[in-house]
Amino acid sequence: MHKIVRKLANVWEELVGNPASFSLENRAFNSISVVTMALLTVLLPFNMWLGLTAIWVMVATLLALQGFFFYLSRYKRIYYASMLAYVIVSYITLTATFYLNSGSHGPALLLFFLTFNLLIAFSPRRRHWIWALLHLLIPVILLTKEYLHPAWIADSYKDASNRYIDILSSYIVTLTCIYLITNYLRNNYEREKQNAEERADKIDTQNINLEQLNQKKDKLFSIIAHDLQSPLNSIITTLHLIAEYELEEEEKKMLGDELLTLTKNTSNLLTNLLTWSKLQMDGKGVRLSSENVYEAVERVLSIQRMLADKKSVDVISHVDPNIFITADHNMLELVIRNLINNAIKFTPSGGQVGIDLQIRKDFCHLMVSDNGIGIDPSQQDEIFSLKTQSTFGTNNEKGIGLGLVLCKELLALQQGELWFDSAPGKGTTFYASFPLAQLNSNGKKLSA
């Protein structure tokens, strides 16, 4: 049944024109033309059977004209000319019907009322007053003429039964057409209302997204203007001291270590900024493959251990060398680097950072834990947003929270998740979840 209704709807749309190519008024005129031709096709043999020769000739002429008007409007796209021709022919026909079909004793007044509804349905609103005025004047003139000169109108019915059948059939046709027109306009109104609501919802959603993007943009520029400029100024100052002044070896070593830390932190910040900016512009660009977690962790630790040693922080890895996950190679390393760097940053001298794995069904949870200062409860709800304030590590290493925001977004692109447990003064554990990679029967990773 649904298929039949769908096919009928497609046929109707083909007849009257699709909404994308035709205006609502044009489609209404095409629809009314189709309905009018169908009714005239029914009325033609009916009037022939009643013996109303003049009337059935006129109906046949109207049927041909209406078919021509429909052709011009639907296939030649000459809507306004078709509508004007339809209006002129309608008034001529109504006047002729009144004269030839017993005047006020025939169906002419019903047809005037029907035609008025048709014109209101498909014509522009600015012209409605014209049709209302004409439909008031013409019937008044005809009725006045009939009243003053009764002999002017001849009775075209052979007997009372013919008049009864003609009036009844005209009333049924008028009632049916008014119902179809009203229902058609109501359906179009509901459809347009629904489309308007959907467009409004889309606009609201776009506005919200634009507002969020604008907030992120403002935050990003704030980061670039302040948090990136500050370490760069420190690097310039340190290099200036080394170049301009005679320093002891111990002082040079101290400045060199500080320069290394500043450069490393600035490099990490730049990497995060560029990655996050590209992510906001592209949104995608993920290339998933089977990745060995142990190898990825060791590549990151080859650099991060230097920072940890400088702070006297032990980094202990318990990652199984045989675990493979599905991840993007570069994104995986960036997530691990940010989590380990974060743990080292907020762990005091003599502290410890641990890296472990948990297997839960089809997922691998990479855990990076520390026994550092923990996360303040007031900041935990917004830890993965750019609303957090700048924070400082145990050696005054500045952080802006962008790394965790980036990790969260990157994991989402890899069908993973990021969450944490933290107790102030006791430490924090971050959990990065990745899908496990498919392995073959020999336990080897499958090629991506």
Coordinates of C-alpha atoms in Angstrom, one line a residue:
M1 CA 0.0 0.0 0.0
H2 CA 2.8 2.4 0.9
K3 CA 4.5 1.7 -2.5
I4 CA 1.2 2.5 -4.3
V5 CA 0.8 5.8 -2.4
R6 CA 4.4 6.7 -3.1
K7 CA 4.0 6.0 -6.8
L8 CA 0.8 8.0 -7.0
A9 CA 2.6 10.9 -5.2
N10 CA 5.4 10.7 -7.8
V11 CA 2.9 10.7 -10.7
W12 CA 1.1 13.8 -9.1
E13 CA 4.4 15.6 -8.7
E14 CA 5.3 14.8 -12.3
L15 CA 2.0 16.3 -13.4
V16 CA 2.1 19.5 -11.3
G17 CA 5.9 20.1 -11.1
N18 CA 8.3 19.5 -8.3
P19 CA 8.7 22.2 -5.5
A20 CA 12.4 22.8 -6.4
S21 CA 11.5 24.0 -10.0
F22 CA 8.0 25.4 -9.6
S23 CA 6.6 28.1 -7.3
L24 CA 3.8 27.3 -4.9
E25 CA 1.3 29.4 -7.0
N26 CA 2.4 27.7 -10.2
R27 CA 2.0 24.2 -8.8
A28 CA -1.4 25.2 -7.4
F29 CA -2.5 26.4 -10.9
N30 CA -1.2 23.1 -12.4
S31 CA -3.0 21.1 -9.8
I32 CA -6.3 22.9 -10.3
S33 CA -5.9 22.5 -14.1
V34 CA -5.6 18.8 -13.7
V35 CA -8.6 18.6 -11.4
T36 CA -10.6 20.9 -13.7
M37 CA -9.8 18.7 -16.7
A38 CA -10.9 15.6 -14.8
L39 CA -14.2 17.3 -13.8
L40 CA -14.9 18.6 -17.3
T41 CA -14.2 15.1 -18.7
V42 CA -16.9 13.8 -16.3
L43 CA -19.3 16.6 -17.1
L44 CA -19.0 16.3 -20.9
P45 CA -20.9 13.0 -21.3
F46 CA -23.2 13.9 -18.4
N47 CA -24.5 17.1 -20.2
M48 CA -24.7 15.2 -23.5
W49 CA -27.0 12.7 -21.7
L50 CA -29.1 15.5 -20.4
G51 CA -29.5 16.8 -23.9
L52 CA -28.0 20.2 -23.1
T53 CA -26.3 20.7 -26.5
A54 CA -25.0 24.2 -26.0
I55 CA -23.7 23.3 -22.6
W56 CA -21.8 20.2 -23.6
V57 CA -20.3 22.0 -26.6
M58 CA -19.1 24.7 -24.2
V59 CA -17.7 22.0 -21.8
A60 CA -15.8 20.4 -24.7
T61 CA -14.3 23.8 -25.7
L62 CA -13.4 24.5 -22.1
L63 CA -11.7 21.1 -21.8
A64 CA -9.5 21.8 -24.8
L65 CA -8.7 25.3 -23.6
Q66 CA -7.9 24.1 -20.1
G67 CA -5.6 21.4 -21.6
F68 CA -3.8 24.2 -23.5
F69 CA -3.4 26.4 -20.5
F70 CA -2.0 23.5 -18.5
Y71 CA 0.5 22.8 -21.3
L72 CA 1.7 26.4 -21.3
S73 CA 2.0 26.5 -17.5
R74 CA 3.6 23.1 -16.8
Y75 CA 5.8 22.5 -19.8
K76 CA 6.4 26.0 -21.3
R77 CA 6.7 27.7 -17.9
I78 CA 4.3 30.5 -19.1
Y79 CA 2.4 30.6 -15.8
Y80 CA 1.2 34.3 -15.7
A81 CA -0.1 34.2 -19.3
S82 CA -1.8 30.9 -18.7
M83 CA -3.4 32.3 -15.5
L84 CA -4.6 35.4 -17.3
A85 CA -6.1 33.4 -20.1
Y86 CA -7.8 31.1 -17.6
V87 CA -9.4 34.1 -15.8
I88 CA -10.7 35.6 -19.1
V89 CA -12.1 32.3 -20.3
S90 CA -13.6 31.6 -16.9
Y91 CA -15.6 34.9 -16.8
I92 CA -16.8 34.4 -20.4
T93 CA -17.8 30.9 -19.6
L94 CA -19.6 31.8 -16.4
T95 CA -21.6 34.6 -18.1
A96 CA -22.5 32.2 -21.0
T97 CA -23.5 29.5 -18.6
F98 CA -25.8 31.9 -16.7
Y99 CA -27.4 32.9 -20.0
L100 CA -27.6 29.5 -21.6
N101 CA -28.4 27.4 -18.5
S102 CA -31.5 29.0 -17.0
G103 CA -29.9 31.9 -15.2
S104 CA -30.4 31.9 -11.4
H105 CA -32.4 28.7 -11.8
G106 CA -29.4 26.8 -13.1
P107 CA -25.9 26.0 -11.6
A108 CA -24.2 29.3 -12.7
L109 CA -24.0 30.9 -9.3
L110 CA -22.5 27.7 -7.8
L111 CA -19.9 27.8 -10.5
F112 CA -19.2 31.5 -9.8
F113 CA -18.5 30.5 -6.2
L114 CA -16.3 27.6 -7.3
T115 CA -14.3 29.7 -9.7
F116 CA -13.7 32.4 -7.0
N117 CA -12.1 29.7 -4.8
L118 CA -10.0 28.4 -7.6
L119 CA -8.7 31.9 -8.4
I120 CA -7.9 32.6 -4.7
A121 CA -6.0 29.3 -4.5
F122 CA -3.5 29.8 -7.3
S123 CA -3.2 33.6 -7.9
P124 CA -0.9 36.0 -6.0
R125 CA -2.5 37.6 -2.9
R126 CA -2.2 41.1 -4.3
R127 CA -4.7 40.3 -7.0
H128 CA -7.4 38.7 -4.8
W129 CA -9.3 42.0 -4.4
I130 CA -9.7 42.1 -8.2
W131 CA -11.3 38.6 -8.3
A132 CA -13.5 39.5 -5.3
L133 CA -14.7 42.7 -7.0
L134 CA -15.4 40.9 -10.4
H135 CA -17.2 38.0 -8.6
L136 CA -19.4 40.6 -6.9
L137 CA -20.1 42.8 -9.9
I138 CA -20.7 40.3 -12.6
P139 CA -23.3 38.1 -10.8
V140 CA -25.1 41.3 -9.5
I141 CA -25.3 42.6 -13.1
L142 CA -26.5 39.3 -14.4
L143 CA -29.1 38.9 -11.6
T144 CA -30.3 42.4 -12.1
K145 CA -30.6 41.9 -15.8
E146 CA -32.6 38.7 -15.2
Y147 CA -34.9 40.5 -12.6
L148 CA -35.6 43.4 -14.9
H149 CA -36.0 41.4 -18.1
P150 CA -37.2 37.8 -17.2
A151 CA -37.8 36.9 -20.8
W152 CA -34.1 37.5 -21.5
I153 CA -33.3 34.0 -19.9
A154 CA -34.8 30.9 -21.5
D155 CA -35.4 27.8 -19.5
S156 CA -33.0 25.2 -20.9
Y157 CA -34.4 22.2 -18.9
K158 CA -36.8 19.7 -20.5
D159 CA -38.4 19.0 -17.1
A160 CA -37.9 19.4 -13.3
S161 CA -35.9 16.1 -13.0
N162 CA -33.2 17.4 -15.4
R163 CA -32.9 20.6 -13.4
Y164 CA -32.7 18.6 -10.2
I165 CA -29.9 16.4 -11.5
D166 CA -28.0 19.4 -13.0
I167 CA -28.2 21.4 -9.8
L168 CA -27.3 18.5 -7.6
S169 CA -24.4 17.4 -9.7
S170 CA -23.1 21.0 -9.8
Y171 CA -23.4 21.2 -6.1
I172 CA -21.5 18.0 -5.5
V173 CA -18.8 19.1 -8.0
T174 CA -18.5 22.5 -6.2
L175 CA -18.3 20.9 -2.8
T176 CA -15.7 18.3 -3.9
C177 CA -13.5 21.0 -5.5
I178 CA -13.7 23.3 -2.5
Y179 CA -12.7 20.4 -0.3
L180 CA -9.8 19.4 -2.6
I181 CA -8.6 23.0 -2.9
T182 CA -8.8 23.6 0.9
N183 CA -7.1 20.3 1.6
Y184 CA -4.4 21.0 -1.0
L185 CA -3.7 24.5 0.4
R186 CA -3.7 23.2 4.0
N187 CA -1.2 20.4 3.1
N188 CA 1.0 23.0 1.4
Y189 CA 0.8 25.3 4.4
E190 CA 1.7 22.4 6.7
R191 CA 4.6 21.4 4.5
E192 CA 5.9 25.0 4.2
K193 CA 5.5 25.4 8.0
Q194 CA 7.5 22.2 8.6
N195 CA 10.2 23.3 6.1
A196 CA 10.4 26.7 7.8
E197 CA 10.7 25.0 11.2
E198 CA 13.4 22.7 9.9
R199 CA 15.3 25.7 8.4
A200 CA 14.9 27.6 11.7
D201 CA 16.3 24.6 13.6
K202 CA 19.2 24.3 11.2
I203 CA 19.9 28.1 11.5
D204 CA 19.8 27.8 15.3
T205 CA 22.1 24.8 15.2
Q206 CA 24.5 26.7 12.9
N207 CA 24.4 29.8 15.1
I208 CA 25.3 27.6 18.1
N209 CA 28.1 26.0 16.2
L210 CA 29.3 29.3 15.0
E211 CA 29.2 30.7 18.5
Q212 CA 31.2 27.8 19.8
L213 CA 33.7 28.1 16.9
N214 CA 34.0 31.8 17.6
Q215 CA 34.7 31.2 21.3
K216 CA 37.3 28.6 20.3
K217 CA 38.8 31.1 17.9
D218 CA 39.0 33.8 20.6
K219 CA 40.6 31.4 23.0
L220 CA 43.1 30.3 20.4
F221 CA 44.1 33.8 19.6
S222 CA 44.4 34.5 23.3
I223 CA 46.8 31.5 23.6
I224 CA 48.9 32.7 20.7
A225 CA 49.0 36.3 21.9
H226 CA 49.9 35.5 25.5
D227 CA 50.9 31.9 26.3
L228 CA 53.0 31.4 23.2
Q229 CA 54.5 34.9 23.3
S230 CA 55.6 34.5 26.9
P231 CA 58.0 31.5 26.4
L232 CA 59.3 32.9 23.2
N233 CA 60.3 36.1 25.0
S234 CA 61.9 34.0 27.7
I235 CA 63.9 32.1 25.1
I236 CA 65.1 35.4 23.5
T237 CA 66.1 36.7 26.9
T238 CA 68.0 33.5 27.7
L239 CA 69.8 33.6 24.4
H240 CA 70.6 37.3 24.9
L241 CA 72.2 36.5 28.3
I242 CA 74.3 33.8 26.8
A243 CA 75.5 35.9 23.9
E244 CA 76.1 39.2 25.7
Y245 CA 77.6 38.2 29.0
E246 CA 80.6 36.2 30.2
L247 CA 79.1 33.4 32.3
E248 CA 80.4 30.6 34.4
E249 CA 80.1 27.1 33.1
E250 CA 77.6 26.3 35.8
E251 CA 75.5 29.3 34.9
K252 CA 75.7 28.4 31.2
K253 CA 74.6 24.9 32.0
M254 CA 71.7 26.2 34.1
L255 CA 70.6 28.6 31.3
G256 CA 71.0 25.9 28.7
D257 CA 68.8 23.5 30.7
E258 CA 66.2 26.3 31.1
L259 CA 66.5 27.0 27.4
L260 CA 66.0 23.3 26.6
T261 CA 62.9 23.2 28.8
L262 CA 61.4 26.4 27.4
T263 CA 62.1 25.2 23.8
K264 CA 60.6 21.8 24.5
N265 CA 57.5 23.2 26.1
T266 CA 57.1 25.8 23.3
S267 CA 57.5 23.1 20.7
N268 CA 54.9 20.9 22.3
L269 CA 52.5 23.9 22.5
L270 CA 53.1 24.7 18.9
T271 CA 52.5 21.1 17.9
N272 CA 49.2 21.1 19.8
L273 CA 48.1 24.4 18.4
L274 CA 48.8 23.4 14.8
T275 CA 47.2 20.0 15.2
W276 CA 44.1 21.4 17.0
S277 CA 43.8 24.2 14.4
K278 CA 44.0 21.7 11.5
L279 CA 41.4 19.5 13.3
Q280 CA 39.0 22.4 13.6
M281 CA 39.4 23.2 9.9
D282 CA 39.4 19.7 8.4
G283 CA 37.6 17.7 11.1
K284 CA 38.8 14.4 9.7
G285 CA 41.9 13.2 8.0
V286 CA 42.2 10.1 10.2
R287 CA 44.2 7.1 8.9
L288 CA 43.6 4.1 11.1
S289 CA 46.0 1.2 11.2
S290 CA 47.2 -1.5 13.5
E291 CA 49.7 0.1 16.0
N292 CA 51.9 -1.5 18.6
V293 CA 51.3 0.4 21.9
Y294 CA 54.6 -0.5 23.4
E295 CA 56.6 0.9 20.4
A296 CA 54.5 4.1 20.4
V297 CA 55.1 4.6 24.1
E298 CA 58.8 4.0 23.8
R299 CA 59.2 6.5 21.0
V300 CA 57.5 9.1 23.1
L301 CA 59.5 8.2 26.3
S302 CA 62.8 8.5 24.4
I303 CA 62.3 12.3 24.7
Q304 CA 60.0 12.7 27.7
R305 CA 62.4 10.8 30.0
M306 CA 64.9 13.7 29.6
L307 CA 62.3 16.1 31.0
A308 CA 61.4 13.6 33.7
D309 CA 65.1 13.1 34.7
K310 CA 65.5 16.9 34.9
K311 CA 62.8 16.9 37.5
S312 CA 63.9 13.7 39.2
V313 CA 60.6 12.0 38.3
D314 CA 60.7 8.3 37.7
V315 CA 58.7 7.1 34.6
I316 CA 57.9 3.4 34.8
S317 CA 56.2 1.6 31.8
H318 CA 54.5 -1.7 32.2
V319 CA 53.2 -1.8 28.6
D320 CA 52.8 -5.3 27.0
P321 CA 54.9 -5.5 23.8
N322 CA 52.3 -7.8 22.2
I323 CA 49.3 -5.4 22.3
F324 CA 48.1 -3.9 19.1
I325 CA 45.3 -1.3 18.8
T326 CA 43.5 0.4 15.9
A327 CA 44.7 4.0 15.8
D328 CA 46.1 6.8 13.7
H329 CA 49.9 6.6 13.9
N330 CA 50.6 10.3 14.5
M331 CA 47.5 11.0 16.6
L332 CA 48.4 8.1 18.9
E333 CA 51.9 9.5 19.6
L334 CA 50.5 13.0 20.1
V335 CA 47.9 11.6 22.7
I336 CA 50.6 9.6 24.6
R337 CA 53.0 12.5 24.5
N338 CA 50.5 15.0 25.9
L339 CA 49.3 12.6 28.7
I340 CA 52.9 11.7 29.8
N341 CA 54.0 15.3 29.5
N342 CA 51.1 16.4 31.6
A343 CA 51.8 13.8 34.3
I344 CA 55.5 14.8 34.5
K345 CA 54.5 18.5 34.6
F346 CA 52.3 18.1 37.7
T347 CA 54.4 15.6 39.6
P348 CA 57.0 17.0 42.1
S349 CA 60.6 15.9 42.3
G350 CA 61.0 12.4 43.6
G351 CA 57.5 11.5 42.2
Q352 CA 56.5 8.7 39.9
V353 CA 54.7 8.4 36.6
G354 CA 53.3 5.0 35.6
I355 CA 52.1 3.7 32.2
D356 CA 50.0 0.6 32.1
L357 CA 47.4 -1.2 29.9
Q358 CA 44.0 -2.7 30.7
I359 CA 42.2 -4.9 28.2
R360 CA 38.4 -4.6 28.4
K361 CA 36.5 -6.7 25.9
D362 CA 37.4 -5.2 22.5
F363 CA 39.1 -2.1 23.9
C364 CA 42.6 -1.3 25.3
H365 CA 42.8 1.3 28.0
L366 CA 46.1 3.1 28.2
M367 CA 46.6 4.4 31.7
V368 CA 49.0 7.2 32.6
S369 CA 49.1 7.8 36.3
D370 CA 51.0 10.1 38.6
N371 CA 51.3 10.8 42.3
G372 CA 51.4 14.6 41.8
I373 CA 49.2 17.4 42.9
G374 CA 46.0 16.2 41.3
I375 CA 43.2 18.2 39.7
D376 CA 41.3 20.8 41.7
P377 CA 37.6 19.7 42.0
S378 CA 36.4 23.1 40.8
Q379 CA 38.2 22.5 37.4
Q380 CA 37.4 18.8 36.9
D381 CA 34.0 19.5 35.1
E382 CA 35.7 21.7 32.5
I383 CA 39.0 19.9 32.2
F384 CA 38.3 18.9 28.6
S385 CA 37.2 22.4 27.4
L386 CA 39.0 25.6 26.6
K387 CA 37.2 27.3 29.5
T388 CA 39.9 26.2 32.0
Q389 CA 42.4 28.8 33.2
S390 CA 46.1 28.6 32.7
T391 CA 47.8 26.3 35.3
F392 CA 51.3 25.8 36.5
G393 CA 53.2 22.6 37.1
T394 CA 55.3 21.8 40.1
N395 CA 58.3 23.6 38.5
N396 CA 56.1 26.5 37.3
E397 CA 55.7 24.9 33.9
K398 CA 52.8 26.8 32.3
G399 CA 49.9 24.8 30.9
I400 CA 46.7 26.0 29.1
G401 CA 44.7 22.8 29.0
L402 CA 44.8 22.6 25.2
G403 CA 46.6 19.3 25.2
L404 CA 43.7 17.5 27.0
V405 CA 41.1 19.1 24.7
L406 CA 43.1 17.9 21.8
C407 CA 43.5 14.4 23.2
K408 CA 39.7 14.2 23.7
E409 CA 39.0 15.2 20.2
L410 CA 41.6 13.0 18.6
L411 CA 40.4 9.9 20.6
A412 CA 36.8 10.6 19.4
L413 CA 38.0 10.5 15.8
Q414 CA 39.7 7.1 16.5
Q415 CA 36.5 5.6 18.1
G416 CA 38.1 6.0 21.5
E417 CA 37.4 7.9 24.7
L418 CA 39.3 9.8 27.4
W419 CA 38.5 10.1 31.1
F420 CA 40.3 10.4 34.4
D421 CA 40.3 9.8 38.1
S422 CA 41.9 12.4 40.4
A423 CA 42.4 13.1 44.1
P424 CA 43.9 16.5 45.0
G425 CA 47.3 15.9 46.7
K426 CA 47.4 12.3 45.7
G427 CA 47.6 12.2 42.0
T428 CA 45.7 11.6 38.7
T429 CA 45.2 8.7 36.3
F430 CA 44.1 9.4 32.7
Y431 CA 42.5 6.6 30.7
A432 CA 42.8 6.6 26.9
S433 CA 40.6 4.0 25.3
F434 CA 41.4 2.5 21.8
P435 CA 39.8 -0.3 19.9
L436 CA 41.9 -3.5 19.9
A437 CA 43.3 -4.4 16.4
Q438 CA 42.4 -7.6 14.7
L439 CA 45.1 -10.3 14.9
N440 CA 45.5 -13.3 12.7
S441 CA 45.7 -16.9 13.9
N442 CA 49.5 -16.6 14.6
G443 CA 48.9 -13.6 16.9
K444 CA 50.5 -11.2 14.4
K445 CA 48.8 -7.9 13.5
L446 CA 46.9 -7.8 10.3
S447 CA 48.0 -5.3 7.6
A448 CA 45.9 -2.2 7.7

